[in-house]
Short mmCIF file of C-alpha atoms and ligand atoms in Angstrom, two decimals:
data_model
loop_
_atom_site.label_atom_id
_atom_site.label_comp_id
_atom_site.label_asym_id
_atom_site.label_seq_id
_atom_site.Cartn_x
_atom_site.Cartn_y
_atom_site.Cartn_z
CA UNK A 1 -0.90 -27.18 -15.04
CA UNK A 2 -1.87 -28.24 -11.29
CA UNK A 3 2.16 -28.78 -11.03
CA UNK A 4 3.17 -25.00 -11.80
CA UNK A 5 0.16 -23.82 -9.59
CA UNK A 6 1.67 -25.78 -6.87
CA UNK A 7 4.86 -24.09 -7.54
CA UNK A 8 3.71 -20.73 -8.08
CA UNK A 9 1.35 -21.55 -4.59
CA UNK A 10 4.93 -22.49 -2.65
CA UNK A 11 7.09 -19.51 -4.03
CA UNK A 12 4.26 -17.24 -3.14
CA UNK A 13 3.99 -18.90 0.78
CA UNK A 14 7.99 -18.41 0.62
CA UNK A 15 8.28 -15.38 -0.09
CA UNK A 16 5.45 -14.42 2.89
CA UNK A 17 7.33 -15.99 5.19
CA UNK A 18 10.58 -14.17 4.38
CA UNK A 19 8.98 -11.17 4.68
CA UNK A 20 7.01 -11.69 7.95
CA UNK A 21 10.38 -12.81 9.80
CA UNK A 22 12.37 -10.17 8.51
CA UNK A 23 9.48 -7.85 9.07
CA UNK A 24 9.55 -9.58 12.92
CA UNK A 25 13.17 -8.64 13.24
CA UNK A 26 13.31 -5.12 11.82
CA UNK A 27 10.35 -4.23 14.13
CA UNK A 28 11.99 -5.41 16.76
CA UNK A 29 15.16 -3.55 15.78
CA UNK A 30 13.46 -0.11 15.32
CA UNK A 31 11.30 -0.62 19.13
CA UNK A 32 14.11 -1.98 21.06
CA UNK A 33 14.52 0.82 24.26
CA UNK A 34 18.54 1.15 25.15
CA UNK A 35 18.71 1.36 28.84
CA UNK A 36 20.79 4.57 29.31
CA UNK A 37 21.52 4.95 33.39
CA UNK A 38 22.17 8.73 34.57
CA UNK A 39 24.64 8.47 36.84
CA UNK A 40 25.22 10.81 40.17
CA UNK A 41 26.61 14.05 37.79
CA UNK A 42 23.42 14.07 35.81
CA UNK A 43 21.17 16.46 36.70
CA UNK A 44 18.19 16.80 34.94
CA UNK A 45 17.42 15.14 31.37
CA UNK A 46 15.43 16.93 28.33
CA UNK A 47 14.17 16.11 25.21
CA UNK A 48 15.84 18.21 22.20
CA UNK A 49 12.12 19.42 20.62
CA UNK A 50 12.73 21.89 23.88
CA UNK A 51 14.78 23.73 21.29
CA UNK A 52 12.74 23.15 18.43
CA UNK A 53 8.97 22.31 19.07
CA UNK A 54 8.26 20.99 15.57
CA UNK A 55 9.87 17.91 16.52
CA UNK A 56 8.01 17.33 19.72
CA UNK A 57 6.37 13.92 19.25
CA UNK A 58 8.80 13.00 16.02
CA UNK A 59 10.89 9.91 15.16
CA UNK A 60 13.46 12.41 15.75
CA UNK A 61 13.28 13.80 19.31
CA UNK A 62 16.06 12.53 21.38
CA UNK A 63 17.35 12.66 24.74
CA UNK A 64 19.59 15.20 26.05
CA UNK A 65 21.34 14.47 29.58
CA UNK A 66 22.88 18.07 31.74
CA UNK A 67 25.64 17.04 34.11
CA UNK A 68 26.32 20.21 36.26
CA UNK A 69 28.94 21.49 38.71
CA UNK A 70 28.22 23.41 42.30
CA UNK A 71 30.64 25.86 40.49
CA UNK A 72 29.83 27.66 37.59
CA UNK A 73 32.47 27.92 34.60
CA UNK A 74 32.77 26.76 30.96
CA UNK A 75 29.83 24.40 29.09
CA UNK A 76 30.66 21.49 26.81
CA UNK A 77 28.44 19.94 24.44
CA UNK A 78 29.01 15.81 23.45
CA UNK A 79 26.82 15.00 20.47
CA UNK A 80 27.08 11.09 19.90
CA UNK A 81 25.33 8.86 17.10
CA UNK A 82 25.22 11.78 14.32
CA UNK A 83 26.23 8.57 12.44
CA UNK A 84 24.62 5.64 14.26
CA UNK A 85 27.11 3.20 12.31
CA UNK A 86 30.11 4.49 14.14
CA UNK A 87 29.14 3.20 17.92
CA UNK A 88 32.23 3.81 19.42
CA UNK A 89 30.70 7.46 19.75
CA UNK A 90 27.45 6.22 21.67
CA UNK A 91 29.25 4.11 23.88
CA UNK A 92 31.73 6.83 24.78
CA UNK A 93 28.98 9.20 25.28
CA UNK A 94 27.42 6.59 27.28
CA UNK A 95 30.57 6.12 30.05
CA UNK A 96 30.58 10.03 30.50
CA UNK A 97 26.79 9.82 31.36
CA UNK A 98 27.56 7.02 33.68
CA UNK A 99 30.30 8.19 35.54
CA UNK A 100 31.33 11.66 35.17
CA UNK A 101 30.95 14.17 38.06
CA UNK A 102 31.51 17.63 36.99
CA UNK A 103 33.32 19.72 39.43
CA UNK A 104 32.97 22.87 37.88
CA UNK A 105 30.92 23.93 34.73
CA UNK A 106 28.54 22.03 31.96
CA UNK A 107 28.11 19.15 30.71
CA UNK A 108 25.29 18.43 28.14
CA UNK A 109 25.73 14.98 26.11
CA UNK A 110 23.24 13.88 23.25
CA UNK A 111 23.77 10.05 23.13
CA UNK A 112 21.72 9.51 20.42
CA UNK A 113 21.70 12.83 18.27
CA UNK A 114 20.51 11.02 14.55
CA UNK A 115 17.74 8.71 16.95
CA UNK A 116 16.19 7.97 13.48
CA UNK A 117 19.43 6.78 11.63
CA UNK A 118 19.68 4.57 15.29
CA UNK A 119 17.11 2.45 14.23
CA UNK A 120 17.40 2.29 10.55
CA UNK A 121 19.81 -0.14 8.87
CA UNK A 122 22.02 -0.98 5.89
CA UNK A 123 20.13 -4.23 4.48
CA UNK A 124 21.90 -4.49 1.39
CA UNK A 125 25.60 -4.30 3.70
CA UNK A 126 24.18 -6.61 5.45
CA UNK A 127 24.51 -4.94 8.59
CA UNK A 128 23.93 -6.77 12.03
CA UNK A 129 20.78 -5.28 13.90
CA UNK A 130 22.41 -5.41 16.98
CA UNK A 131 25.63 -5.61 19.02
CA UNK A 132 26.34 -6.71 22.82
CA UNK A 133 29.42 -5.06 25.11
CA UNK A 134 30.67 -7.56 27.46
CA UNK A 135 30.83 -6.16 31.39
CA UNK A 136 31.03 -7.71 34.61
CA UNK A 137 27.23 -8.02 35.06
CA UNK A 138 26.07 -9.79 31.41
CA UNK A 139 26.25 -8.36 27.79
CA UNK A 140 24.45 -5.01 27.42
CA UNK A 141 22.22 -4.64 23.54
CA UNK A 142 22.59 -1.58 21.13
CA UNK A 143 21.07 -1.29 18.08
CA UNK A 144 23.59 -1.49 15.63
CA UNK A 145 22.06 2.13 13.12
CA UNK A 146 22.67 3.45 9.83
CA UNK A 147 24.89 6.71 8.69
CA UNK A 148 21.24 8.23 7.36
CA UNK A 149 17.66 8.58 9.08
CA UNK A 150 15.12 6.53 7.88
CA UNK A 151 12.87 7.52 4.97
CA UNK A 152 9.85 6.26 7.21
CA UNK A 153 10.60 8.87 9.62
CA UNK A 154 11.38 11.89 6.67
CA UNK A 155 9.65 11.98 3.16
CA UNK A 156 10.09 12.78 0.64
CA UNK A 157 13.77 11.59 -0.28
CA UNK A 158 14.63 14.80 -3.10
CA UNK A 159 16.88 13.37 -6.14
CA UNK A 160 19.26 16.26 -4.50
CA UNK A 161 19.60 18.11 -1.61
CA UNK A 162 20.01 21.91 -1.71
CA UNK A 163 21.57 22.96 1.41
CA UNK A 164 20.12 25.25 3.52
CA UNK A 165 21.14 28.11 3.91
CA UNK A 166 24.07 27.68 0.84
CA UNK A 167 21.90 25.94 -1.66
CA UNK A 168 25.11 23.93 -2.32
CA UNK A 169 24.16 20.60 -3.78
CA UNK A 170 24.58 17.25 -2.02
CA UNK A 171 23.48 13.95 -2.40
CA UNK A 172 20.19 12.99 -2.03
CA UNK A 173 21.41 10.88 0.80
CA UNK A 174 22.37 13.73 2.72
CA UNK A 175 19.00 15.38 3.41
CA UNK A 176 18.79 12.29 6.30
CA UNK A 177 22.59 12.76 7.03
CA UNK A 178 22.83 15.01 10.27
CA UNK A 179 26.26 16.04 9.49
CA UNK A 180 25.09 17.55 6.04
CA UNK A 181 22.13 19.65 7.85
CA UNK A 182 23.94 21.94 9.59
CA UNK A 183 23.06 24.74 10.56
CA UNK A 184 19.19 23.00 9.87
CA UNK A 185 15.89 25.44 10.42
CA UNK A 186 12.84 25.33 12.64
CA UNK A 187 10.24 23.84 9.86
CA UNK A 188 13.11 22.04 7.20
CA UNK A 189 12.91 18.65 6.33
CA UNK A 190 13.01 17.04 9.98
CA UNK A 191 17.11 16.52 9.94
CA UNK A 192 17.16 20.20 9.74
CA UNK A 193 14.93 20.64 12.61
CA UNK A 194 17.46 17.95 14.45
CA UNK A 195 20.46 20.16 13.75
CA UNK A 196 18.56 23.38 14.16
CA UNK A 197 17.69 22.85 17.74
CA UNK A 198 21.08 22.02 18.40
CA UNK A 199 21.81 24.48 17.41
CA UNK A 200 19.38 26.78 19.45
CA UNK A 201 20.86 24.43 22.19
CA UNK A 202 23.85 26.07 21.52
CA UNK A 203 23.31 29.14 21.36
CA UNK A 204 20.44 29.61 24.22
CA UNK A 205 23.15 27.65 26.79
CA UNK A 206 26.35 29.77 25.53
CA UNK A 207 28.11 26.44 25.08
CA UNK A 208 31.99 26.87 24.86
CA UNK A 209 33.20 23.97 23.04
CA UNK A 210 30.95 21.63 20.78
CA UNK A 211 32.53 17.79 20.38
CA UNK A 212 30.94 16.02 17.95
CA UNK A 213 31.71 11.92 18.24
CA UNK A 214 32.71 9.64 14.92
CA UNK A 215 34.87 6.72 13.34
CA UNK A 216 35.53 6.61 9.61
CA UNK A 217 37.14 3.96 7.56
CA UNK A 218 41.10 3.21 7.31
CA UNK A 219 40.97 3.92 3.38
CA UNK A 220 39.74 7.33 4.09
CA UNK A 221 41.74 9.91 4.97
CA UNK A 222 39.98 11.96 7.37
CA UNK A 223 40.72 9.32 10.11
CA UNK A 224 41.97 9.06 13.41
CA UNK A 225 41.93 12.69 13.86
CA UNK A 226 40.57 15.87 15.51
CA UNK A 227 38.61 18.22 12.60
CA UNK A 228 38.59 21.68 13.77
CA UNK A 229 38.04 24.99 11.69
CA UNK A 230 40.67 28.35 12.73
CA UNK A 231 38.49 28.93 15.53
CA UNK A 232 39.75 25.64 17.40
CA UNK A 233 42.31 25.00 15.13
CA UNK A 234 44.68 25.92 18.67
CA UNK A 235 43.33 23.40 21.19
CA UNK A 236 43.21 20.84 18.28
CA UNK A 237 46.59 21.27 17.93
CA UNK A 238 47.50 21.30 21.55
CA UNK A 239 45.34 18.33 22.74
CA UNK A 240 46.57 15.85 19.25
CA UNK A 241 49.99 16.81 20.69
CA UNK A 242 49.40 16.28 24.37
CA UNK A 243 47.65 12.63 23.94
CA UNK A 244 51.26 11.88 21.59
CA UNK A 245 52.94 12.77 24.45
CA UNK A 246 51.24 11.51 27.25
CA UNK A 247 49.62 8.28 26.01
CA UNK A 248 51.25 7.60 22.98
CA UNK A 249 48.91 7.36 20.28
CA UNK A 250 48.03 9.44 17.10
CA UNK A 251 45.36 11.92 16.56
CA UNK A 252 46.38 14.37 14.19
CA UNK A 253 44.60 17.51 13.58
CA UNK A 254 42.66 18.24 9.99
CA UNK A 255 41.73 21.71 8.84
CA UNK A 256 37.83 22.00 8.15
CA UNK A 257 37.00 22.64 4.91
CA UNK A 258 35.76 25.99 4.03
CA UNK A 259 33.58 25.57 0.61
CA UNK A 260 31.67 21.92 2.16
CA UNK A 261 28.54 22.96 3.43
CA UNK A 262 26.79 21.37 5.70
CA UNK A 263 28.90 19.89 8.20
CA UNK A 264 29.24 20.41 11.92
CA UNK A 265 32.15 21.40 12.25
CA UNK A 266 32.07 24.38 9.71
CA UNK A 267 28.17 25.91 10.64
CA UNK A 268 28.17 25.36 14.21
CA UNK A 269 31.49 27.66 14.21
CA UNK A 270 29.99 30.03 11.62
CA UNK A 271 26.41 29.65 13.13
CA UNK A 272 27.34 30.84 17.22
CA UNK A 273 28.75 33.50 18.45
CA UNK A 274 31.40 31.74 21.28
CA UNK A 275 30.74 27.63 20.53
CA UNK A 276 34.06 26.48 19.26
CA UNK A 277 33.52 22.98 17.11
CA UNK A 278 35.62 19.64 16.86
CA UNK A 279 34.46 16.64 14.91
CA UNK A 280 36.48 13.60 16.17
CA UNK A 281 36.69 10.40 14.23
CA UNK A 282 38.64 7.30 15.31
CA UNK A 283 39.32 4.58 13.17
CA UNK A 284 36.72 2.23 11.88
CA UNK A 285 37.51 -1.17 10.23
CA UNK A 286 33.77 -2.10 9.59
CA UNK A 287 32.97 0.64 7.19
CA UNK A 288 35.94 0.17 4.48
CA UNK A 289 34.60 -1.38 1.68
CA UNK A 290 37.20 -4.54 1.05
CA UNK A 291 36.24 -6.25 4.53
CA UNK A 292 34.57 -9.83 4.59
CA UNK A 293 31.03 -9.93 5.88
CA UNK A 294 29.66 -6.92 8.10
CA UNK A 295 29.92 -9.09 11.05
CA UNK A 296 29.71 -8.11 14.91
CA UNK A 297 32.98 -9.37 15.19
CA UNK A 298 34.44 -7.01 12.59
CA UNK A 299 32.41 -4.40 14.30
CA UNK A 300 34.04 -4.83 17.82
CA UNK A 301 37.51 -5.93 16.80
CA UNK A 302 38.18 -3.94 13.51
CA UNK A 303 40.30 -8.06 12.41
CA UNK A 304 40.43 -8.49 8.78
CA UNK A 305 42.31 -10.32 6.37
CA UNK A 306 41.46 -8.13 3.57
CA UNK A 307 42.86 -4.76 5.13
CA UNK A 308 45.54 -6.59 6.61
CA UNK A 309 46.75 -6.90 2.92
CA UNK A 310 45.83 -3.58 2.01
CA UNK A 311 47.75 -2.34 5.36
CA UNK A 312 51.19 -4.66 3.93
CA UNK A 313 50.73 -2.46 0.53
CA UNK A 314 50.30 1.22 2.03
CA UNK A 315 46.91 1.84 0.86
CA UNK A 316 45.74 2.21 4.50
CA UNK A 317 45.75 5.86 6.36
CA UNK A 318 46.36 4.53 10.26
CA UNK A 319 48.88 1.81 11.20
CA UNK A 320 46.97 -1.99 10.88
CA UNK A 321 48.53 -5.38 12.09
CA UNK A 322 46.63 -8.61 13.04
CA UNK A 323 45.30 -7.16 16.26
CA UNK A 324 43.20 -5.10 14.39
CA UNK A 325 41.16 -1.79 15.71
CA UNK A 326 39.39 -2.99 19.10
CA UNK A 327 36.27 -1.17 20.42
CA UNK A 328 38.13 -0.36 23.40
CA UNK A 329 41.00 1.64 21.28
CA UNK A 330 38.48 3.53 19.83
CA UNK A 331 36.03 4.37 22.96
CA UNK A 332 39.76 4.90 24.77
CA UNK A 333 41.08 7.54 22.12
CA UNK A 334 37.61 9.41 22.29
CA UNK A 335 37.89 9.53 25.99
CA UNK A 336 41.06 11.27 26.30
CA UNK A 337 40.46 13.53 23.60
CA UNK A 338 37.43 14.95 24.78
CA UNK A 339 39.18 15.47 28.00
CA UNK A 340 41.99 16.97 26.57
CA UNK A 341 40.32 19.57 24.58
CA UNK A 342 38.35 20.20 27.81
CA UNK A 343 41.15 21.08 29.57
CA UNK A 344 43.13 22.72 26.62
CA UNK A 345 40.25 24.95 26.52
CA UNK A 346 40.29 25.59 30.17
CA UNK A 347 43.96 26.46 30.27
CA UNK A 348 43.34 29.13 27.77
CA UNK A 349 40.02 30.37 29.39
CA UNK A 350 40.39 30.12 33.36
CA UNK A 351 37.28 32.15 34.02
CA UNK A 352 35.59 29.35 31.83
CA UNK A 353 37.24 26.46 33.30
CA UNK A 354 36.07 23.38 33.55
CA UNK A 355 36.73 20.01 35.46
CA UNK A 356 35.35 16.82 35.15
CA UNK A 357 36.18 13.84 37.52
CA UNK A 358 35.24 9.84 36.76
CA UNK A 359 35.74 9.49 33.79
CA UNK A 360 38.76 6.78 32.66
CA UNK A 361 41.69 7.79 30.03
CA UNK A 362 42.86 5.90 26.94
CA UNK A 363 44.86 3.42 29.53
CA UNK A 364 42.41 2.58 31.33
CA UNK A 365 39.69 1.23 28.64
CA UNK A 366 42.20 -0.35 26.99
CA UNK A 367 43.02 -2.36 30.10
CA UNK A 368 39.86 -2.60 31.85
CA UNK A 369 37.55 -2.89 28.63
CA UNK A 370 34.26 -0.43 27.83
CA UNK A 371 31.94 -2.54 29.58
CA UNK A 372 33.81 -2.24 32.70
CA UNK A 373 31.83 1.43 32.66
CA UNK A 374 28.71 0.42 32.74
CA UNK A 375 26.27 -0.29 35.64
CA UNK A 376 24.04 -2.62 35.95
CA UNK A 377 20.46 -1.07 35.24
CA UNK A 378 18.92 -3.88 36.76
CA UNK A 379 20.77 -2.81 40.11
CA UNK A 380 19.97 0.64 39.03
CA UNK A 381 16.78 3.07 40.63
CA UNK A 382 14.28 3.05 37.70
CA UNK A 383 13.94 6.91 38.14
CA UNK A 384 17.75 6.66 36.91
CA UNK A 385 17.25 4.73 34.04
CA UNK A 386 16.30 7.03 30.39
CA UNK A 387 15.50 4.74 27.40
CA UNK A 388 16.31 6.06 24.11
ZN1 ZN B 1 30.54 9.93 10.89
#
């Protein structure tokens, strides 16, 4: 008898302390503050609730950073982190805050646009909490996110999701998925308010062209390409054929779907008069389901024996050797694309031009590496240094 109370007495203390050090470590996941330095193009930095006051003071409210030229012309909106699994959008976002300088029109970047899903995670993937980016100065931390917002943050979790305004029916997931909210209202479930005041971002700054940053697995399809609906189905086109051209590598162009709701690349074009939508999404090793362990490694490099195999049998949808899909592919392909529908759109709109200077092409990441982008905040004026 005293022999299974001692047991029962140990399993009980063992289980405690699993809880208190995972408890330690997803605390410390959910408070850690990313260091985000404005550099010299950014102007003046808001919080999105500016657009939607119900989610002043919310899990939710994020940062939004306005990069201005002397000369007025065309407005661009980056929206990074709508899945905070797929971080080669954050840390693109994150070298146009740092270095661009706009010479003519609007910039407005949301680094962190799902700041809920950035500091939720996968547990049962096994996800790491964090990942560093090597530059010349140290490593720099991000919290490594999930694809949905946390339940803490928005309750109740429906069995299914009726899309507003539709009613189509989604997952239940999907209520926390901020590219299944679109075009969101003022007092929905708090994803709705996120997308919502992007919306009324959108549509209260007359943005021009809407870029919304991703990565999706190899198995999928919908990979390494540009999604556009008709409206931008032109400068799609154009700028997947210029970056061929120019830099030699793929991006091909995907029609959005007309009958799935939600999605920000079909309501932000349907949902604005002028704001013409892309989705981008570059390839991402890490989320196919065949890999070995969710490591950093995998993260950052994309190596894996597994999908090498798959790759030697076809099942894969973007070319795959033993070199893998580096971060700095991905962040380098995101670069140039944005740039290139920038100035795609510009051609076609010279009243609306506009010209952005700083920021490196696909080339250049690939040879100087992402962290070579980012300053050091500790040499960095604190009144230029956002957390989020
Ligand atoms: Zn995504």
């Amino acid at each position: 008898m005293l022999k299974i109370n001692y047991i029962k007495s140990l399993l009980v203390i063992l289980t405690m302390l699993v809880m208190v050090i995972s408890g330690i470590q997803f605390y410390n996941h959910r408070h850690y503050k990313l260091p985000i330095v404005a550099g010299k193009g950014v102007k003046k930095v808001e919080m999105l609730s500016k657009y939607c006051a119900n989610l002043k003071g919310t899990a939710a409210d994020t940062k939004v950073f306005y990069l201005e030229g002397k000369e007025k012309g065309g407005k661009t909106l980056l929206i990074a982190n709508t899945h905070s699994n797929e971080p080669a959008s954050i840390l693109s976002a994150l070298i146009f805050i740092e270095n661009c300088r706009v010479e003519k029109g609007t910039l407005i970047i949301i680094p962190q646009f799902n700041n809920s899903g950035s500091r939720n995670t996968k547990p049962g993937d096994g996800y790491p909490l964090f990942f560093k980016i090597l530059t010349e100065w140290g490593a720099k931390k991000f919290r490594m996110g999930n694809r949905n917002a946390a339940p803490l943050d928005q309750w109740p979790d429906p069995d299914v999701y009726v899309h507003y305004p539709d009613r189509q029916l989604l997952s239940y997931l999907d209520v926390r998925n901020t590219n299944r909210t679109w075009p969101g209202r003022p007092n929905g479930p708090l994803m709705e308010q996120v997308t919502y005041a992007a919306m009324e971002l959108m549509r209260q700054e007359n943005i021009d062209v809407a870029i919304d940053i991703h990565g999706a697995e190899t198995m999928f399809p919908v990979t390494n390409c540009i999604v556009a609906p008709d409206k931008s189905m032109r400068i799609a086109t154009m700028a997947s054929l210029t970056v061929k051209a120019r830099e030699g590598f793929e991006n091909h162009v995907e029609p959005s779907p007309m009958n799935f709701r939600g999605l920000s690349h079909r309501e932000i074009g349907d949902f604005s008069e002028n704001t013409k939508p892309f989705l981008l999404e570059a390839p991402l090793p890490f989320l196919d389901q065949p890999t070995g362990p969710k490591t950093e490694d995998l993260l950052l490099n994309g190596k894996d024996p597994f999908l090498l195999s798959l790759a030697k049998q076809k099942k894969l949808f973007v070319p795959y050797d033993k070199s893998g899909w580096p971060m700095k592919k991905r962040v380098g392909q995101h670069c140039s694309v944005i740039q290139e529908i920038i100035n795609q759109f510009s051609a076609r709109n010279p009243d609306k031009s506009i010209i952005l200077q700083g920021v490196p092409r696909y080339k250049q990441v690939v040879e100087e590496g992402v962290g070579h982008f980012y300053h050091d905040p500790q040499k960095t004026d604190k009144k230029n240094i956002y957390y989020n």
